[in-house]
Amino acid sequence: MSERITVGQLYTGINTPNLLSRSKQGDLSTTPERPFAQVLEDNLLKLSNHAAKRLEQRGIELKSEQMQQIGTALDKAAAKGAKESLILMQDLAFIVNVKNRTVVTAMDSESMKNNVFTQIDSAVIIS
């Protein structure tokens, strides 16, 4: 106990733990910058590989306004405790995992005909 502790120093002696030294990996200047709108859109709604394929196969293009409407519907479903939700919008249907905010599959009006939707616990209709 002959070592002195000075103000602002948590550990005695010459060696400090490696936790206090900054690593170069966390340097923000090396990360590529993305526009805020892109970051926001990435966090708003995700598409699974399956859903992306279905959108492409069925020729469905989602505009940013439609993505925002789906995001709002997801917020409403989450507020009610939904886990897997069917979102109906005009002539489109989406099965969405609410917790992960991920579109699992997408259908147009032709694909919806004579279809039964299973493993959902809620439905949101966007008018």
PDB file of C-alpha atoms in Angstrom:
ATOM      1  CA  MET A   1       0.000   0.000   0.000  1.00  0.00           C
ATOM      2  CA  SER A   2       2.903   2.314  -0.574  1.00  0.00           C
ATOM      3  CA  GLU A   3       1.659   3.461  -3.987  1.00  0.00           C
ATOM      4  CA  ARG A   4      -0.133   6.740  -4.235  1.00  0.00           C
ATOM      5  CA  ILE A   5      -3.539   7.188  -5.906  1.00  0.00           C
ATOM      6  CA  THR A   6      -3.959  10.506  -7.664  1.00  0.00           C
ATOM      7  CA  VAL A   7      -7.168  12.268  -8.625  1.00  0.00           C
ATOM      8  CA  GLY A   8      -8.559  10.927 -11.917  1.00  0.00           C
ATOM      9  CA  GLN A   9      -6.610   7.669 -11.706  1.00  0.00           C
ATOM     10  CA  LEU A  10      -8.600   4.533 -10.991  1.00  0.00           C
ATOM     11  CA  TYR A  11      -5.726   2.076 -10.734  1.00  0.00           C
ATOM     12  CA  THR A  12      -2.500   2.185  -8.833  1.00  0.00           C
ATOM     13  CA  GLY A  13       0.819   1.521 -10.473  1.00  0.00           C
ATOM     14  CA  ILE A  14       2.147   2.172 -13.944  1.00  0.00           C
ATOM     15  CA  ASN A  15       0.057  -0.368 -15.881  1.00  0.00           C
ATOM     16  CA  THR A  16      -3.568   0.400 -16.607  1.00  0.00           C
ATOM     17  CA  PRO A  17      -6.024  -2.156 -17.958  1.00  0.00           C
ATOM     18  CA  ASN A  18      -6.370  -2.492 -21.731  1.00  0.00           C
ATOM     19  CA  LEU A  19     -10.004  -1.443 -21.439  1.00  0.00           C
ATOM     20  CA  LEU A  20      -8.946   2.153 -20.986  1.00  0.00           C
ATOM     21  CA  SER A  21      -6.990   2.342 -24.225  1.00  0.00           C
ATOM     22  CA  ARG A  22      -8.924   3.176 -27.406  1.00  0.00           C
ATOM     23  CA  SER A  23      -8.744   0.835 -30.342  1.00  0.00           C
ATOM     24  CA  LYS A  24      -8.350   2.012 -33.913  1.00  0.00           C
ATOM     25  CA  GLN A  25     -11.255  -0.210 -35.028  1.00  0.00           C
ATOM     26  CA  GLY A  26     -13.840   2.072 -33.454  1.00  0.00           C
ATOM     27  CA  ASP A  27     -12.563   5.130 -35.324  1.00  0.00           C
ATOM     28  CA  LEU A  28     -15.539   6.860 -36.940  1.00  0.00           C
ATOM     29  CA  SER A  29     -13.531   8.438 -39.747  1.00  0.00           C
ATOM     30  CA  THR A  30     -13.024   5.057 -41.453  1.00  0.00           C
ATOM     31  CA  THR A  31     -16.734   4.206 -41.665  1.00  0.00           C
ATOM     32  CA  PRO A  32     -18.440   5.136 -44.924  1.00  0.00           C
ATOM     33  CA  GLU A  33     -21.017   7.887 -44.578  1.00  0.00           C
ATOM     34  CA  ARG A  34     -24.598   7.212 -45.611  1.00  0.00           C
ATOM     35  CA  PRO A  35     -27.348   9.757 -46.012  1.00  0.00           C
ATOM     36  CA  PHE A  36     -29.709  10.061 -43.067  1.00  0.00           C
ATOM     37  CA  ALA A  37     -32.686   9.162 -45.257  1.00  0.00           C
ATOM     38  CA  GLN A  38     -31.031   5.843 -46.183  1.00  0.00           C
ATOM     39  CA  VAL A  39     -30.333   4.992 -42.532  1.00  0.00           C
ATOM     40  CA  LEU A  40     -33.907   5.895 -41.605  1.00  0.00           C
ATOM     41  CA  GLU A  41     -35.344   3.780 -44.419  1.00  0.00           C
ATOM     42  CA  ASP A  42     -33.143   0.820 -43.433  1.00  0.00           C
ATOM     43  CA  ASN A  43     -34.462   1.009 -39.876  1.00  0.00           C
ATOM     44  CA  LEU A  44     -38.053   1.559 -40.924  1.00  0.00           C
ATOM     45  CA  LEU A  45     -38.794  -1.682 -42.781  1.00  0.00           C
ATOM     46  CA  LYS A  46     -36.790  -4.654 -44.022  1.00  0.00           C
ATOM     47  CA  LEU A  47     -37.540  -7.133 -46.796  1.00  0.00           C
ATOM     48  CA  SER A  48     -36.689 -10.797 -46.404  1.00  0.00           C
ATOM     49  CA  ASN A  49     -35.035 -12.542 -49.358  1.00  0.00           C
ATOM     50  CA  HIS A  50     -38.285 -14.378 -50.013  1.00  0.00           C
ATOM     51  CA  ALA A  51     -40.305 -11.146 -50.035  1.00  0.00           C
ATOM     52  CA  ALA A  52     -37.804  -9.436 -52.346  1.00  0.00           C
ATOM     53  CA  LYS A  53     -38.085 -12.357 -54.795  1.00  0.00           C
ATOM     54  CA  ARG A  54     -41.889 -12.256 -54.661  1.00  0.00           C
ATOM     55  CA  LEU A  55     -41.948  -8.516 -55.291  1.00  0.00           C
ATOM     56  CA  GLU A  56     -39.676  -8.977 -58.286  1.00  0.00           C
ATOM     57  CA  GLN A  57     -41.604 -11.972 -59.672  1.00  0.00           C
ATOM     58  CA  ARG A  58     -44.943 -10.228 -59.365  1.00  0.00           C
ATOM     59  CA  GLY A  59     -43.721  -6.879 -60.667  1.00  0.00           C
ATOM     60  CA  ILE A  60     -44.562  -5.008 -57.476  1.00  0.00           C
ATOM     61  CA  GLU A  61     -42.667  -1.770 -56.854  1.00  0.00           C
ATOM     62  CA  LEU A  62     -43.029  -0.159 -53.458  1.00  0.00           C
ATOM     63  CA  LYS A  63     -42.701   3.604 -53.262  1.00  0.00           C
ATOM     64  CA  SER A  64     -41.321   5.300 -50.164  1.00  0.00           C
ATOM     65  CA  GLU A  65     -44.830   6.541 -49.320  1.00  0.00           C
ATOM     66  CA  GLN A  66     -46.129   2.953 -49.324  1.00  0.00           C
ATOM     67  CA  MET A  67     -43.172   1.836 -47.174  1.00  0.00           C
ATOM     68  CA  GLN A  68     -44.058   4.559 -44.665  1.00  0.00           C
ATOM     69  CA  GLN A  69     -47.694   3.424 -44.628  1.00  0.00           C
ATOM     70  CA  ILE A  70     -46.583  -0.144 -43.918  1.00  0.00           C
ATOM     71  CA  GLY A  71     -44.280   1.167 -41.176  1.00  0.00           C
ATOM     72  CA  THR A  72     -47.189   3.060 -39.590  1.00  0.00           C
ATOM     73  CA  ALA A  73     -49.342  -0.074 -39.788  1.00  0.00           C
ATOM     74  CA  LEU A  74     -46.532  -2.011 -38.094  1.00  0.00           C
ATOM     75  CA  ASP A  75     -46.437   0.524 -35.273  1.00  0.00           C
ATOM     76  CA  LYS A  76     -50.174   0.093 -34.737  1.00  0.00           C
ATOM     77  CA  ALA A  77     -49.882  -3.700 -34.782  1.00  0.00           C
ATOM     78  CA  ALA A  78     -46.966  -3.608 -32.335  1.00  0.00           C
ATOM     79  CA  ALA A  79     -48.960  -1.370 -29.977  1.00  0.00           C
ATOM     80  CA  LYS A  80     -51.635  -4.082 -29.848  1.00  0.00           C
ATOM     81  CA  GLY A  81     -49.072  -6.829 -29.177  1.00  0.00           C
ATOM     82  CA  ALA A  82     -49.088  -8.425 -32.643  1.00  0.00           C
ATOM     83  CA  LYS A  83     -46.296 -10.775 -33.684  1.00  0.00           C
ATOM     84  CA  GLU A  84     -47.106 -11.818 -37.260  1.00  0.00           C
ATOM     85  CA  SER A  85     -49.451  -9.518 -39.106  1.00  0.00           C
ATOM     86  CA  LEU A  86     -51.254  -9.450 -42.444  1.00  0.00           C
ATOM     87  CA  ILE A  87     -51.192  -5.963 -43.923  1.00  0.00           C
ATOM     88  CA  LEU A  88     -53.700  -5.274 -46.695  1.00  0.00           C
ATOM     89  CA  MET A  89     -53.030  -2.197 -48.816  1.00  0.00           C
ATOM     90  CA  GLN A  90     -55.084  -1.488 -51.963  1.00  0.00           C
ATOM     91  CA  ASP A  91     -54.544  -4.608 -54.095  1.00  0.00           C
ATOM     92  CA  LEU A  92     -51.462  -5.816 -52.186  1.00  0.00           C
ATOM     93  CA  ALA A  93     -51.005  -8.056 -49.161  1.00  0.00           C
ATOM     94  CA  PHE A  94     -47.951  -8.422 -46.957  1.00  0.00           C
ATOM     95  CA  ILE A  95     -47.166 -10.853 -44.159  1.00  0.00           C
ATOM     96  CA  VAL A  96     -44.912  -9.002 -41.730  1.00  0.00           C
ATOM     97  CA  ASN A  97     -42.915 -10.028 -38.670  1.00  0.00           C
ATOM     98  CA  VAL A  98     -43.750  -7.153 -36.347  1.00  0.00           C
ATOM     99  CA  LYS A  99     -40.877  -7.568 -33.882  1.00  0.00           C
ATOM    100  CA  ASN A 100     -38.180  -7.579 -36.579  1.00  0.00           C
ATOM    101  CA  ARG A 101     -40.072  -5.130 -38.829  1.00  0.00           C
ATOM    102  CA  THR A 102     -39.493  -7.515 -41.716  1.00  0.00           C
ATOM    103  CA  VAL A 103     -41.782  -8.221 -44.653  1.00  0.00           C
ATOM    104  CA  VAL A 104     -41.873 -12.021 -44.936  1.00  0.00           C
ATOM    105  CA  THR A 105     -43.857 -12.273 -48.175  1.00  0.00           C
ATOM    106  CA  ALA A 106     -45.786 -10.053 -50.568  1.00  0.00           C
ATOM    107  CA  MET A 107     -48.742 -10.774 -52.840  1.00  0.00           C
ATOM    108  CA  ASP A 108     -50.684  -8.961 -55.520  1.00  0.00           C
ATOM    109  CA  SER A 109     -54.427  -9.332 -56.123  1.00  0.00           C
ATOM    110  CA  GLU A 110     -53.958 -12.346 -58.435  1.00  0.00           C
ATOM    111  CA  SER A 111     -51.874 -14.204 -55.860  1.00  0.00           C
ATOM    112  CA  MET A 112     -54.390 -13.452 -53.092  1.00  0.00           C
ATOM    113  CA  LYS A 113     -57.343 -15.102 -54.835  1.00  0.00           C
ATOM    114  CA  ASN A 114     -58.488 -18.316 -53.138  1.00  0.00           C
ATOM    115  CA  ASN A 115     -55.642 -18.036 -50.640  1.00  0.00           C
ATOM    116  CA  VAL A 116     -55.738 -18.839 -46.941  1.00  0.00           C
ATOM    117  CA  PHE A 117     -53.435 -16.842 -44.683  1.00  0.00           C
ATOM    118  CA  THR A 118     -52.042 -18.879 -41.804  1.00  0.00           C
ATOM    119  CA  GLN A 119     -49.714 -18.242 -38.881  1.00  0.00           C
ATOM    120  CA  ILE A 120     -50.830 -14.640 -38.397  1.00  0.00           C
ATOM    121  CA  ASP A 121     -52.274 -13.155 -35.246  1.00  0.00           C
ATOM    122  CA  SER A 122     -53.515  -9.842 -36.620  1.00  0.00           C
ATOM    123  CA  ALA A 123     -54.521  -7.941 -39.728  1.00  0.00           C
ATOM    124  CA  VAL A 124     -54.133  -4.261 -40.557  1.00  0.00           C
ATOM    125  CA  ILE A 125     -56.067  -2.724 -43.443  1.00  0.00           C
ATOM    126  CA  ILE A 126     -54.566   0.405 -44.985  1.00  0.00           C
ATOM    127  CA  SER A 127     -57.098   2.432 -46.939  1.00  0.00           C
TER     128      SER A 127
END
